[in-house]
CSV table of C-alpha atoms in Angstrom, one decimal:
chain,number,residue,atom,x,y,z
A,57,THR,CA,82.5,-47.5,-45.6
A,58,LEU,CA,82.4,-50.1,-42.9
A,59,ALA,CA,79.0,-51.4,-44.1
A,60,THR,CA,80.3,-51.5,-47.6
A,61,SER,CA,83.3,-53.5,-46.5
A,62,PHE,CA,81.1,-56.0,-44.7
A,63,LEU,CA,78.8,-56.4,-47.7
A,64,TYR,CA,81.9,-57.1,-50.0
A,65,LYS,CA,83.2,-59.6,-47.4
A,66,PHE,CA,79.9,-61.4,-47.5
A,67,PHE,CA,80.1,-61.4,-51.4
A,68,LEU,CA,83.6,-62.9,-51.3
A,69,ARG,CA,82.5,-65.6,-48.8
A,70,VAL,CA,79.5,-66.6,-50.8
A,71,ALA,CA,81.5,-66.7,-54.1
A,72,GLN,CA,84.2,-68.8,-52.5
A,73,THR,CA,81.7,-71.2,-51.0
A,74,LEU,CA,79.9,-71.6,-54.4
A,75,LYS,CA,83.2,-72.3,-56.0
A,76,GLU,CA,84.1,-75.1,-53.5
A,77,ASP,CA,80.6,-76.7,-53.3
A,78,CYS,CA,79.0,-76.4,-56.7
A,79,LYS,CA,79.9,-78.3,-59.9
A,80,PRO,CA,80.0,-76.4,-63.2
A,81,ASP,CA,76.6,-76.4,-64.8
A,82,PRO,CA,76.2,-75.0,-68.4
A,83,GLN,CA,72.6,-74.0,-67.6
A,84,LEU,CA,73.6,-71.8,-64.7
A,85,PRO,CA,75.8,-68.6,-64.6
A,86,SER,CA,79.4,-69.3,-63.8
A,87,VAL,CA,80.7,-68.6,-60.3
A,88,PRO,CA,82.3,-65.1,-60.1
A,89,GLU,CA,86.1,-65.2,-60.2
A,90,ILE,CA,87.8,-63.7,-57.2
A,91,PRO,CA,91.2,-62.1,-57.7
A,92,GLN,CA,94.0,-64.1,-55.9
A,93,ASN,CA,94.9,-61.1,-53.7
A,94,GLU,CA,91.4,-60.8,-52.4
A,95,ILE,CA,90.6,-64.4,-51.5
A,96,SER,CA,91.7,-63.9,-47.9
A,97,GLY,CA,88.8,-61.5,-47.5
A,98,SER,CA,86.4,-64.4,-47.5
A,99,ASP,CA,88.0,-65.8,-44.3
A,100,SER,CA,86.4,-65.3,-40.9
A,101,PHE,CA,88.5,-64.6,-37.9
A,102,ILE,CA,86.3,-66.8,-35.8
A,103,ASN,CA,86.7,-70.1,-37.8
A,104,SER,CA,90.0,-69.5,-39.5
A,105,MET,CA,93.2,-71.1,-38.4
A,106,LYS,CA,95.2,-69.0,-36.0
A,107,PRO,CA,98.9,-69.1,-35.1
A,108,SER,CA,100.0,-70.6,-31.8
A,109,ILE,CA,99.7,-68.3,-28.8
A,110,ARG,CA,102.8,-69.8,-27.3
A,111,GLY,CA,106.4,-69.3,-28.2
A,112,ILE,CA,110.0,-69.1,-27.0
A,113,GLN,CA,112.2,-66.1,-27.2
A,114,LYS,CA,115.9,-66.4,-26.5
A,115,TYR,CA,118.1,-63.5,-25.8
A,116,PRO,CA,121.6,-63.0,-24.3
A,117,GLU,CA,121.9,-62.2,-20.7
A,118,PRO,CA,122.3,-58.4,-20.2
A,119,LYS,CA,125.7,-57.4,-19.1
A,120,VAL,CA,124.6,-55.3,-16.1
A,121,ALA,CA,125.2,-55.3,-12.4
A,122,ALA,CA,122.7,-57.1,-10.2
A,123,GLY,CA,119.8,-54.9,-9.2
A,124,LEU,CA,118.4,-53.9,-5.9
A,125,GLU,CA,115.9,-56.7,-6.1
A,126,GLU,CA,118.6,-59.4,-6.1
A,127,ASN,CA,120.8,-57.7,-3.5
A,128,PRO,CA,118.7,-55.7,-1.0
A,129,VAL,CA,120.7,-53.0,0.7
A,130,TYR,CA,118.3,-52.1,3.5
A,131,LYS,CA,119.1,-53.0,7.1
A,132,LYS,CA,117.0,-52.8,10.2
A,133,VAL,CA,119.3,-50.6,12.3
A,134,ASP,CA,116.9,-50.0,15.1
A,135,SER,CA,114.5,-52.5,16.6
A,136,LEU,CA,112.1,-49.6,17.1
A,137,GLN,CA,112.2,-48.5,13.5
A,138,PRO,CA,109.0,-49.3,11.7
A,139,GLU,CA,109.2,-51.7,8.8
A,140,ALA,CA,107.9,-49.1,6.2
A,141,ALA,CA,110.7,-46.7,7.1
A,142,GLN,CA,113.6,-48.9,6.1
A,143,VAL,CA,115.5,-47.3,3.3
A,144,GLY,CA,115.5,-49.3,0.1
A,145,LYS,CA,112.8,-51.7,1.1
A,146,PRO,CA,109.9,-52.0,-1.4
A,147,ALA,CA,106.6,-50.8,0.0
A,148,THR,CA,103.1,-51.2,-1.3
A,149,HIS,CA,101.3,-48.0,-2.2
A,150,LEU,CA,98.5,-47.5,0.3
A,151,SER,CA,95.9,-47.3,-2.5
A,152,GLY,CA,97.5,-50.0,-4.6
A,153,PRO,CA,95.1,-52.8,-3.7
A,154,LEU,CA,92.1,-50.5,-4.3
A,155,HIS,CA,93.4,-49.5,-7.7
A,156,CYS,CA,94.1,-53.0,-8.8
A,157,THR,CA,90.7,-54.3,-7.7
A,158,GLY,CA,88.7,-51.3,-9.0
A,159,GLU,CA,87.5,-50.4,-5.5
A,160,ALA,CA,89.2,-47.0,-5.4
A,161,VAL,CA,86.5,-44.3,-5.1
A,162,TYR,CA,86.7,-41.3,-7.4
A,163,ILE,CA,84.4,-38.3,-7.5
A,164,ASP,CA,81.8,-39.9,-9.7
A,165,ASP,CA,81.8,-43.0,-7.5
A,166,ILE,CA,80.8,-41.2,-4.3
A,167,PRO,CA,77.3,-42.4,-3.2
A,168,LEU,CA,74.9,-39.5,-3.7
A,169,VAL,CA,72.9,-38.2,-0.8
A,170,SER,CA,69.2,-37.6,-1.1
A,171,LYS,CA,68.0,-34.8,-3.4
A,172,THR,CA,71.3,-34.5,-5.3
A,173,LEU,CA,71.1,-32.6,-8.6
A,174,GLN,CA,73.1,-33.3,-11.7
A,175,ALA,CA,74.6,-30.3,-13.6
A,176,SER,CA,75.6,-29.6,-17.2
A,177,LEU,CA,77.3,-26.5,-18.6
A,178,VAL,CA,75.6,-24.1,-21.1
A,179,LEU,CA,78.3,-23.4,-23.7
A,180,ALA,CA,78.7,-20.9,-26.5
A,181,GLN,CA,78.4,-22.4,-30.0
A,182,GLN,CA,80.1,-19.4,-31.8
A,183,CYS,CA,83.0,-17.0,-31.1
A,184,GLY,CA,84.3,-13.7,-32.4
A,185,CYS,CA,80.8,-12.2,-31.9
A,186,THR,CA,78.7,-10.6,-29.1
A,187,LEU,CA,76.3,-12.5,-26.9
A,188,GLU,CA,73.1,-10.5,-27.5
A,189,SER,CA,70.5,-12.4,-25.5
A,190,ILE,CA,69.7,-15.5,-23.4
A,191,SER,CA,66.3,-17.2,-23.2
A,192,ALA,CA,65.9,-20.1,-20.7
A,193,GLU,CA,62.1,-20.4,-20.7
A,194,LYS,CA,62.0,-23.4,-22.9
A,195,ALA,CA,64.6,-25.2,-20.9
A,196,LEU,CA,63.0,-24.4,-17.6
A,197,ALA,CA,59.7,-25.8,-18.8
A,198,ILE,CA,61.2,-29.3,-19.0
A,199,PRO,CA,59.9,-31.4,-16.1
A,200,GLY,CA,62.7,-32.3,-13.7
A,201,VAL,CA,64.8,-29.2,-14.4
A,202,GLU,CA,65.5,-27.4,-11.2
A,203,GLY,CA,67.2,-24.3,-12.5
A,204,ILE,CA,69.6,-22.6,-14.9
A,205,TYR,CA,72.0,-20.0,-13.6
A,206,PHE,CA,73.9,-17.3,-15.4
A,207,ALA,CA,76.2,-14.3,-14.7
A,208,THR,CA,73.2,-12.3,-13.4
A,209,ASP,CA,72.7,-14.9,-10.6
A,210,VAL,CA,76.4,-14.6,-9.5
A,211,GLU,CA,75.8,-10.8,-9.3
A,212,ALA,CA,72.5,-11.3,-7.4
A,213,ILE,CA,74.1,-13.2,-4.5
A,214,GLY,CA,77.0,-10.7,-4.3
A,215,GLY,CA,79.5,-13.1,-5.9
A,216,SER,CA,82.4,-12.3,-8.2
A,217,ASN,CA,82.4,-13.4,-11.8
A,218,ALA,CA,86.1,-12.7,-12.3
A,219,MET,CA,88.6,-15.6,-12.3
A,220,GLY,CA,92.1,-16.4,-13.4
A,221,ALA,CA,95.2,-18.3,-12.2
A,222,ILE,CA,97.5,-15.3,-12.2
A,223,VAL,CA,95.7,-12.5,-14.0
A,224,HIS,CA,91.9,-12.2,-13.4
A,225,ASP,CA,91.1,-11.9,-17.1
A,226,GLU,CA,88.6,-14.8,-17.1
A,227,ILE,CA,85.0,-14.9,-16.2
A,228,LEU,CA,82.9,-17.8,-14.9
A,229,PHE,CA,79.8,-17.1,-16.9
A,230,LEU,CA,79.7,-14.8,-20.0
A,231,PRO,CA,77.3,-11.9,-19.4
A,232,ILE,CA,74.9,-10.6,-22.1
A,233,GLY,CA,76.6,-7.9,-24.2
A,234,SER,CA,80.1,-9.4,-23.8
A,235,ARG,CA,82.2,-10.7,-26.7
A,236,VAL,CA,82.4,-14.5,-27.0
A,237,GLN,CA,86.1,-15.1,-26.8
A,238,THR,CA,86.2,-18.8,-27.6
A,239,TYR,CA,84.0,-21.6,-28.9
A,240,GLY,CA,82.6,-23.4,-25.9
A,241,GLN,CA,82.9,-20.5,-23.5
A,242,VAL,CA,80.8,-21.1,-20.4
A,243,ILE,CA,77.6,-19.1,-20.3
A,244,GLY,CA,75.7,-20.8,-17.5
A,245,VAL,CA,74.9,-24.0,-15.7
A,246,ALA,CA,71.8,-26.1,-15.8
A,247,VAL,CA,70.8,-28.5,-12.9
A,248,ALA,CA,68.1,-31.2,-13.0
A,249,GLU,CA,67.1,-34.4,-11.3
A,250,THR,CA,69.1,-36.5,-13.8
A,251,LEU,CA,72.2,-35.9,-16.0
A,252,GLU,CA,70.2,-36.5,-19.1
A,253,LEU,CA,67.7,-33.8,-18.2
A,254,ALA,CA,70.5,-31.4,-17.2
A,255,GLU,CA,72.2,-31.9,-20.6
A,256,LEU,CA,68.8,-31.4,-22.4
A,257,ALA,CA,68.2,-28.2,-20.5
A,258,ALA,CA,71.6,-26.9,-21.3
A,259,ARG,CA,71.1,-27.6,-25.0
A,260,SER,CA,67.6,-26.0,-24.9
A,261,VAL,CA,68.8,-22.6,-23.7
A,262,GLU,CA,68.3,-20.2,-26.6
A,263,LEU,CA,71.3,-18.0,-27.3
A,264,LYS,CA,71.4,-15.1,-29.8
A,265,TYR,CA,74.7,-13.9,-31.2
A,266,GLY,CA,75.6,-10.8,-33.1
A,267,PRO,CA,77.6,-11.0,-36.4
A,268,VAL,CA,81.2,-12.0,-36.5
A,269,ASP,CA,82.7,-8.6,-37.0
A,270,GLU,CA,86.4,-9.5,-37.4
A,271,LYS,CA,88.7,-12.3,-38.3
A,272,VAL,CA,89.0,-14.9,-35.5
A,273,VAL,CA,92.6,-15.4,-34.4
A,274,VAL,CA,93.1,-19.1,-34.1
A,275,SER,CA,96.7,-20.0,-34.9
A,276,ILE,CA,100.1,-18.6,-34.0
A,277,GLU,CA,100.4,-17.3,-37.5
A,278,ASP,CA,97.0,-15.5,-37.2
A,279,ALA,CA,98.2,-13.9,-33.9
A,280,ILE,CA,101.5,-12.7,-35.5
A,281,GLU,CA,99.5,-11.2,-38.4
A,282,ALA,CA,97.1,-9.5,-36.0
A,283,GLU,CA,99.8,-8.7,-33.4
A,284,SER,CA,97.7,-10.4,-30.8
A,285,TYR,CA,100.0,-11.0,-27.9
A,286,PHE,CA,100.1,-11.0,-24.1
A,287,GLU,CA,102.6,-8.1,-24.2
A,288,PHE,CA,103.1,-7.9,-20.5
A,289,ALA,CA,104.5,-11.4,-20.5
A,290,ARG,CA,107.0,-10.9,-23.4
A,291,HIS,CA,110.4,-11.7,-22.0
A,292,LYS,CA,113.9,-11.8,-23.4
A,293,ILE,CA,117.3,-13.4,-22.3
A,294,GLU,CA,120.5,-12.0,-23.7
A,295,ARG,CA,124.2,-12.9,-23.3
A,296,GLY,CA,127.3,-11.8,-25.2
A,297,ASP,CA,127.7,-9.3,-28.0
A,298,MET,CA,124.3,-8.4,-29.5
A,299,ASP,CA,125.9,-6.9,-32.6
A,300,ILE,CA,127.2,-10.4,-33.5
A,301,VAL,CA,123.7,-11.9,-32.9
A,302,LYS,CA,122.0,-9.3,-35.1
A,303,GLU,CA,124.5,-9.9,-37.9
A,304,ILE,CA,123.9,-13.6,-38.3
A,305,PRO,CA,123.1,-14.1,-42.0
A,306,ASP,CA,120.1,-16.1,-43.0
A,307,VAL,CA,122.1,-18.6,-45.0
A,308,SER,CA,125.8,-19.7,-45.1
A,309,SER,CA,127.8,-18.1,-47.9
A,310,LYS,CA,130.5,-20.8,-48.2
A,311,SER,CA,130.3,-24.3,-49.6
A,312,ASP,CA,133.9,-25.6,-49.0
A,313,LEU,CA,134.6,-25.1,-45.3
A,314,VAL,CA,138.0,-24.4,-43.9
A,315,ASP,CA,139.4,-23.5,-40.5
A,316,GLY,CA,137.7,-20.5,-39.0
A,317,ASP,CA,134.8,-20.3,-41.4
A,318,VAL,CA,131.5,-19.2,-39.9
A,319,VAL,CA,128.5,-21.4,-40.9
A,320,SER,CA,125.1,-20.0,-40.4
A,321,VAL,CA,121.6,-21.6,-40.5
A,322,SER,CA,118.1,-20.2,-40.2
A,323,GLY,CA,114.7,-21.8,-40.1
A,324,SER,CA,111.7,-22.5,-38.1
A,325,PHE,CA,110.5,-25.3,-35.9
A,326,ARG,CA,107.0,-26.2,-34.6
A,327,THR,CA,105.7,-28.3,-31.8
A,328,GLY,CA,102.0,-29.1,-31.7
A,329,GLY,CA,99.5,-29.0,-28.8
A,330,GLN,CA,98.6,-32.1,-26.7
A,331,GLU,CA,95.5,-33.2,-24.8
A,332,HIS,CA,96.0,-34.3,-21.2
A,333,PHE,CA,93.5,-37.1,-21.7
A,334,TYR,CA,93.3,-38.0,-18.0
A,335,LEU,CA,91.1,-41.1,-17.6
A,336,GLU,CA,88.8,-39.2,-15.2
A,337,THR,CA,87.3,-36.1,-16.7
A,338,ASN,CA,86.7,-33.0,-14.6
A,339,SER,CA,84.2,-33.9,-11.8
A,340,THR,CA,83.0,-32.1,-8.7
A,341,LEU,CA,80.4,-32.9,-6.0
A,342,VAL,CA,79.2,-30.0,-3.8
A,343,VAL,CA,77.3,-30.6,-0.6
A,344,PRO,CA,75.9,-27.7,1.3
A,345,SER,CA,75.4,-27.8,5.1
A,346,ASP,CA,72.0,-28.2,6.7
A,347,SER,CA,71.9,-24.4,7.3
A,348,ASP,CA,73.2,-23.7,3.8
A,349,THR,CA,76.0,-21.6,5.2
A,350,ASP,CA,78.9,-24.0,4.4
A,351,LEU,CA,80.0,-25.8,1.3
A,352,THR,CA,81.9,-29.1,1.2
A,353,ILE,CA,83.4,-29.6,-2.2
A,354,PHE,CA,84.7,-33.0,-3.4
A,355,ALA,CA,86.8,-32.2,-6.5
A,356,SER,CA,89.1,-33.9,-8.9
A,357,THR,CA,91.7,-31.2,-8.8
A,358,GLN,CA,95.4,-30.4,-8.4
A,359,ALA,CA,94.5,-27.0,-6.9
A,360,THR,CA,92.5,-27.4,-3.7
A,361,THR,CA,93.4,-23.9,-2.5
A,362,LYS,CA,92.4,-22.2,-5.8
A,363,THR,CA,89.2,-24.2,-5.8
A,364,GLN,CA,88.4,-23.0,-2.3
A,365,LYS,CA,89.3,-19.4,-3.1
A,366,PHE,CA,87.2,-19.0,-6.3
A,367,CYS,CA,84.2,-21.1,-5.1
A,368,SER,CA,84.2,-18.7,-2.1
A,369,LEU,CA,84.3,-15.6,-4.3
A,370,VAL,CA,81.7,-16.8,-6.7
A,371,THR,CA,79.2,-17.9,-4.1
A,372,ASN,CA,80.0,-15.0,-1.7
A,373,THR,CA,80.7,-17.5,1.0
A,374,PRO,CA,83.6,-16.9,3.5
A,375,ALA,CA,86.5,-19.1,2.6
A,376,SER,CA,86.6,-20.5,6.1
A,377,LYS,CA,83.2,-22.1,5.4
A,378,VAL,CA,84.3,-23.7,2.1
A,379,VAL,CA,86.1,-27.0,2.5
A,380,VAL,CA,87.6,-28.7,-0.5
A,381,LYS,CA,88.6,-32.4,-0.4
A,382,THR,CA,90.6,-34.4,-2.9
A,383,LYS,CA,91.3,-38.0,-2.1
A,384,ARG,CA,92.6,-39.0,-5.5
A,385,MET,CA,92.4,-38.1,-9.2
A,386,GLY,CA,92.1,-40.3,-12.2
A,387,GLY,CA,95.0,-38.4,-13.8
A,388,GLY,CA,95.8,-34.7,-14.0
A,389,PHE,CA,99.2,-34.0,-15.6
A,390,GLY,CA,98.8,-30.3,-15.1
A,391,GLY,CA,95.3,-30.2,-16.7
A,392,LYS,CA,93.6,-29.9,-13.3
A,393,GLU,CA,96.1,-27.4,-11.9
A,394,THR,CA,93.9,-24.4,-12.9
A,395,ARG,CA,91.3,-25.6,-15.5
A,396,SER,CA,89.3,-27.6,-13.1
A,397,VAL,CA,88.4,-24.6,-11.0
A,398,PHE,CA,85.7,-23.0,-13.1
A,399,ILE,CA,83.9,-26.3,-13.3
A,400,SER,CA,83.8,-26.6,-9.5
A,401,CYS,CA,82.7,-23.0,-9.3
A,402,ALA,CA,79.7,-23.6,-11.6
A,403,ALA,CA,78.6,-26.5,-9.4
A,404,ALA,CA,79.2,-24.5,-6.2
A,405,LEU,CA,77.0,-21.7,-7.5
A,406,ALA,CA,74.2,-24.1,-8.4
A,407,SER,CA,74.4,-25.7,-5.0
A,408,LYS,CA,74.3,-22.3,-3.3
A,409,MET,CA,71.2,-21.3,-5.4
A,410,THR,CA,69.3,-24.5,-4.9
A,411,CYS,CA,70.4,-25.4,-1.4
A,412,ARG,CA,70.9,-28.9,-2.6
A,413,PRO,CA,73.9,-31.1,-3.4
A,414,VAL,CA,75.1,-30.8,-7.0
A,415,ARG,CA,77.4,-33.1,-9.0
A,416,ILE,CA,78.9,-32.2,-12.3
A,417,THR,CA,81.0,-34.7,-14.4
A,418,ILE,CA,81.6,-33.3,-17.9
A,419,SER,CA,81.8,-35.6,-20.9
A,420,ARG,CA,85.0,-36.4,-22.6
A,421,GLU,CA,84.0,-34.4,-25.6
A,422,THR,CA,83.3,-31.3,-23.5
A,423,ASP,CA,86.4,-31.7,-21.4
A,424,MET,CA,88.6,-31.9,-24.5
A,425,SER,CA,86.8,-28.9,-26.1
A,426,ILE,CA,87.0,-26.4,-23.3
A,427,THR,CA,89.8,-27.1,-20.8
A,428,GLY,CA,92.9,-26.5,-23.0
A,429,GLY,CA,96.1,-28.5,-23.2
A,430,ARG,CA,99.8,-28.2,-23.9
A,431,HIS,CA,100.9,-25.0,-25.6
A,432,SER,CA,101.8,-25.4,-29.2
A,433,PHE,CA,105.0,-23.5,-30.1
A,434,LEU,CA,106.6,-21.9,-33.2
A,435,ALA,CA,110.3,-21.0,-33.1
A,436,LYS,CA,112.1,-18.9,-35.7
A,437,TYR,CA,115.8,-19.0,-35.4
A,438,LYS,CA,119.2,-17.9,-36.8
A,439,ALA,CA,122.3,-19.6,-35.6
A,440,SER,CA,126.0,-19.6,-36.4
A,441,ALA,CA,129.0,-21.9,-35.7
A,442,ILE,CA,132.7,-21.8,-36.4
A,443,THR,CA,134.6,-24.6,-38.0
A,444,LYS,CA,138.0,-25.7,-36.7
A,445,GLU,CA,141.1,-27.3,-38.3
A,446,ASN,CA,140.6,-30.6,-36.4
A,447,GLY,CA,137.1,-31.0,-37.9
A,448,SER,CA,135.2,-29.9,-34.8
A,449,VAL,CA,132.6,-27.2,-34.8
A,450,ALA,CA,132.1,-24.6,-32.0
A,451,LEU,CA,128.7,-22.9,-31.5
A,452,HIS,CA,129.0,-19.2,-31.9
A,453,ALA,CA,125.8,-17.2,-31.9
A,454,LEU,CA,122.0,-17.8,-31.6
A,455,ASP,CA,119.0,-15.6,-32.1
A,456,VAL,CA,115.7,-17.4,-31.5
A,457,LYS,CA,112.2,-16.2,-31.0
A,458,LEU,CA,109.6,-18.5,-29.4
A,459,TYR,CA,105.8,-18.0,-30.0
A,460,SER,CA,103.3,-20.0,-28.0
A,461,ASN,CA,99.5,-20.3,-28.5
A,462,GLY,CA,98.1,-19.3,-25.1
A,463,GLY,CA,94.4,-19.2,-25.9
A,464,TRP,CA,91.9,-16.5,-25.1
A,465,ALA,CA,93.0,-15.9,-21.4
A,466,PHE,CA,96.4,-15.8,-19.7
A,467,ASP,CA,96.1,-18.7,-17.3
A,468,LEU,CA,99.7,-20.1,-16.9
A,469,THR,CA,100.9,-19.1,-20.4
A,470,GLY,CA,103.5,-16.6,-19.1
A,471,PRO,CA,105.3,-19.1,-16.8
A,472,VAL,CA,105.2,-21.8,-19.4
A,473,MET,CA,106.9,-19.5,-21.9
A,474,ASP,CA,109.4,-18.4,-19.3
A,475,ARG,CA,110.4,-22.0,-18.6
A,476,ALA,CA,110.8,-22.6,-22.3
A,477,LEU,CA,113.2,-19.6,-22.4
A,478,LEU,CA,115.1,-21.1,-19.6
A,479,HIS,CA,115.4,-24.4,-21.4
A,480,VAL,CA,116.0,-23.3,-25.0
A,481,ASP,CA,119.8,-23.3,-24.6
A,482,GLY,CA,119.6,-27.1,-23.8
A,483,CYS,CA,122.9,-28.2,-22.4
A,484,TYR,CA,125.0,-26.3,-24.9
A,485,TYR,CA,127.2,-23.2,-24.5
A,486,TRP,CA,126.5,-20.3,-26.8
A,487,PRO,CA,128.9,-17.3,-26.3
A,488,HIS,CA,126.4,-14.9,-28.0
A,489,PHE,CA,122.8,-15.7,-27.2
A,490,ARG,CA,119.4,-14.0,-27.5
A,491,ALA,CA,116.1,-15.7,-26.9
A,492,GLU,CA,112.7,-13.9,-26.8
A,493,GLY,CA,109.4,-15.4,-25.8
A,494,VAL,CA,106.2,-14.1,-27.2
A,495,PRO,CA,102.9,-15.6,-25.8
A,496,CYS,CA,100.1,-15.3,-28.3
A,497,LYS,CA,96.5,-14.5,-27.6
A,498,THR,CA,94.0,-16.5,-29.7
A,499,ALA,CA,90.5,-17.7,-29.7
A,500,GLN,CA,91.4,-21.2,-28.6
A,501,PRO,CA,90.6,-22.4,-25.0
A,502,ASN,CA,93.3,-21.0,-22.7
A,503,HIS,CA,96.1,-23.5,-22.6
A,504,THR,CA,97.6,-24.5,-19.4
A,505,ALA,CA,100.1,-26.5,-17.4
A,506,PHE,CA,101.3,-29.9,-18.9
A,507,ARG,CA,104.1,-32.2,-17.8
A,508,GLY,CA,107.3,-30.4,-18.5
A,509,PHE,CA,105.6,-27.0,-18.4
A,510,GLY,CA,107.3,-25.5,-21.4
A,511,GLY,CA,110.6,-27.3,-20.9
A,512,PRO,CA,110.1,-29.9,-23.5
A,513,GLN,CA,109.2,-27.3,-26.1
A,514,GLY,CA,112.3,-25.3,-25.4
A,515,ILE,CA,114.6,-28.4,-25.5
A,516,ALA,CA,113.0,-29.7,-28.7
A,517,VAL,CA,113.8,-26.3,-30.4
A,518,MET,CA,117.4,-26.5,-29.4
A,519,GLU,CA,117.9,-30.1,-30.5
A,520,HIS,CA,116.4,-29.2,-33.9
A,521,ILE,CA,118.9,-26.3,-34.3
A,522,MET,CA,121.8,-28.6,-33.4
A,523,GLU,CA,120.7,-31.1,-36.1
A,524,HIS,CA,120.4,-28.3,-38.6
A,525,ILE,CA,123.9,-27.1,-37.8
A,526,ALA,CA,125.4,-30.6,-38.0
A,527,VAL,CA,123.9,-31.1,-41.4
A,528,GLU,CA,125.1,-27.8,-42.7
A,529,CYS,CA,128.6,-28.4,-41.4
A,530,GLY,CA,128.7,-32.0,-42.5
A,531,VAL,CA,129.6,-33.4,-39.1
A,532,ASP,CA,128.1,-36.0,-36.9
A,533,SER,CA,125.3,-34.5,-34.7
A,534,VAL,CA,126.4,-36.5,-31.7
A,535,GLN,CA,129.9,-35.2,-32.0
A,536,LEU,CA,128.6,-31.7,-32.3
A,537,ARG,CA,126.6,-32.1,-29.2
A,538,ARG,CA,129.5,-33.5,-27.1
A,539,GLU,CA,131.9,-30.9,-28.1
A,540,ASN,CA,129.6,-28.0,-27.2
A,541,MET,CA,128.2,-29.1,-23.9
A,542,TYR,CA,128.6,-26.9,-20.9
A,543,GLU,CA,131.9,-27.3,-19.1
A,544,VAL,CA,132.6,-26.6,-15.4
A,545,GLY,CA,132.5,-22.9,-14.7
A,546,GLN,CA,130.5,-21.9,-17.7
A,547,ALA,CA,127.1,-20.2,-17.0
A,548,ALA,CA,123.8,-20.5,-18.7
A,549,PRO,CA,122.5,-17.3,-20.5
A,550,PHE,CA,120.4,-16.5,-17.4
A,551,GLY,CA,123.4,-16.7,-15.1
A,552,MET,CA,123.2,-20.2,-13.5
A,553,ILE,CA,126.6,-21.9,-13.3
């Protein structure tokens, strides 16, 4: 499409030039006529006239009080008090100059020591089937490839292949004979003298899969149909008379509302997933000690303790001999709270097996494919409100069920759902309230922490319900919100006053 567009632009330019420069000649074909609305296509941004880059904007002075910058409030109350400790005084971030000049060192900027290897993950290209065999002979024959390691190698050194932030339902490398739970599930790690060779080796590993023997559960709707849930994390919050909650009709039966009428609404609301898109993808550098008994791990992670724990378990190295260092990250937002750990473990195992430093920095495409993101939610609700003579509307009863797409392993799906349940009431008082959270198990990469941690999803559901009630009752949504906010002494459904 782009090439076709450039070719047509060239045609327009030539036709316009001919029209301007050539005089009509009866012996020659006439110049093609260009429609008036397409003439601008012959212009070039480089030589066309451009508007001025300077301008003046006038706006009224804001009617606000003077800020801290105009009237500093800090005082030096003690001559021995350091300058940086003065309350209210602006202070430069210690890394600010390094960030602004581009001199801040991230994991991929650390100078490599001699004999450092580059690593790339071996990933499954199918899911919903069994991994029947692995053949690495072709990959190992590539010059410069140092080794490729799988679940059997973890077992050979006495390490543990089990992982998980809360529940150990994940594995570092998928063993032969196991079911592939998600597209891009990690099967092994390849290390070589260069990153290009490591990636080539990872792609050259031959994987044989069995047939896909059942429908792959991908969406929340698929999970509901298959009843695929993390049942142990299904939680419920109730307050008030549950008989009233159960009797909320699906639709309101009255059209002309009078004082005391009960208006009911029902519906669903969906929030999509979201990629963390930190500027620095997951990256780890593992350096073994001279005697190969200790591991020093430089990781872009929000979870140094988890990284230490699982790198210790995977490599069968005492935790006291595993040191994890994180100076700074190029963004995390929750995405490196748990999902960075398995990448560090893969590099740690390769370093342990080769007795050489190993660095792994996964590509943006791989990072977005395998590390998960914000949980998508589906809410199904029924709610009722009571009209009053003065035109106001009082919230009455709510029954809402929240479904989240947790992916193939538990990770932090339970706590994220719990926080959504604790936020789904918003800032509004419901006398009769029931909310249930149902985490769904699917074939997506396991989703994880993300700024807000379930709170935004819960609040968005409630705000949608408030808008729905306002439309049904014919009242202003802002007025409805103000009249039903918590008052002093009222408690949230979970008991907080």
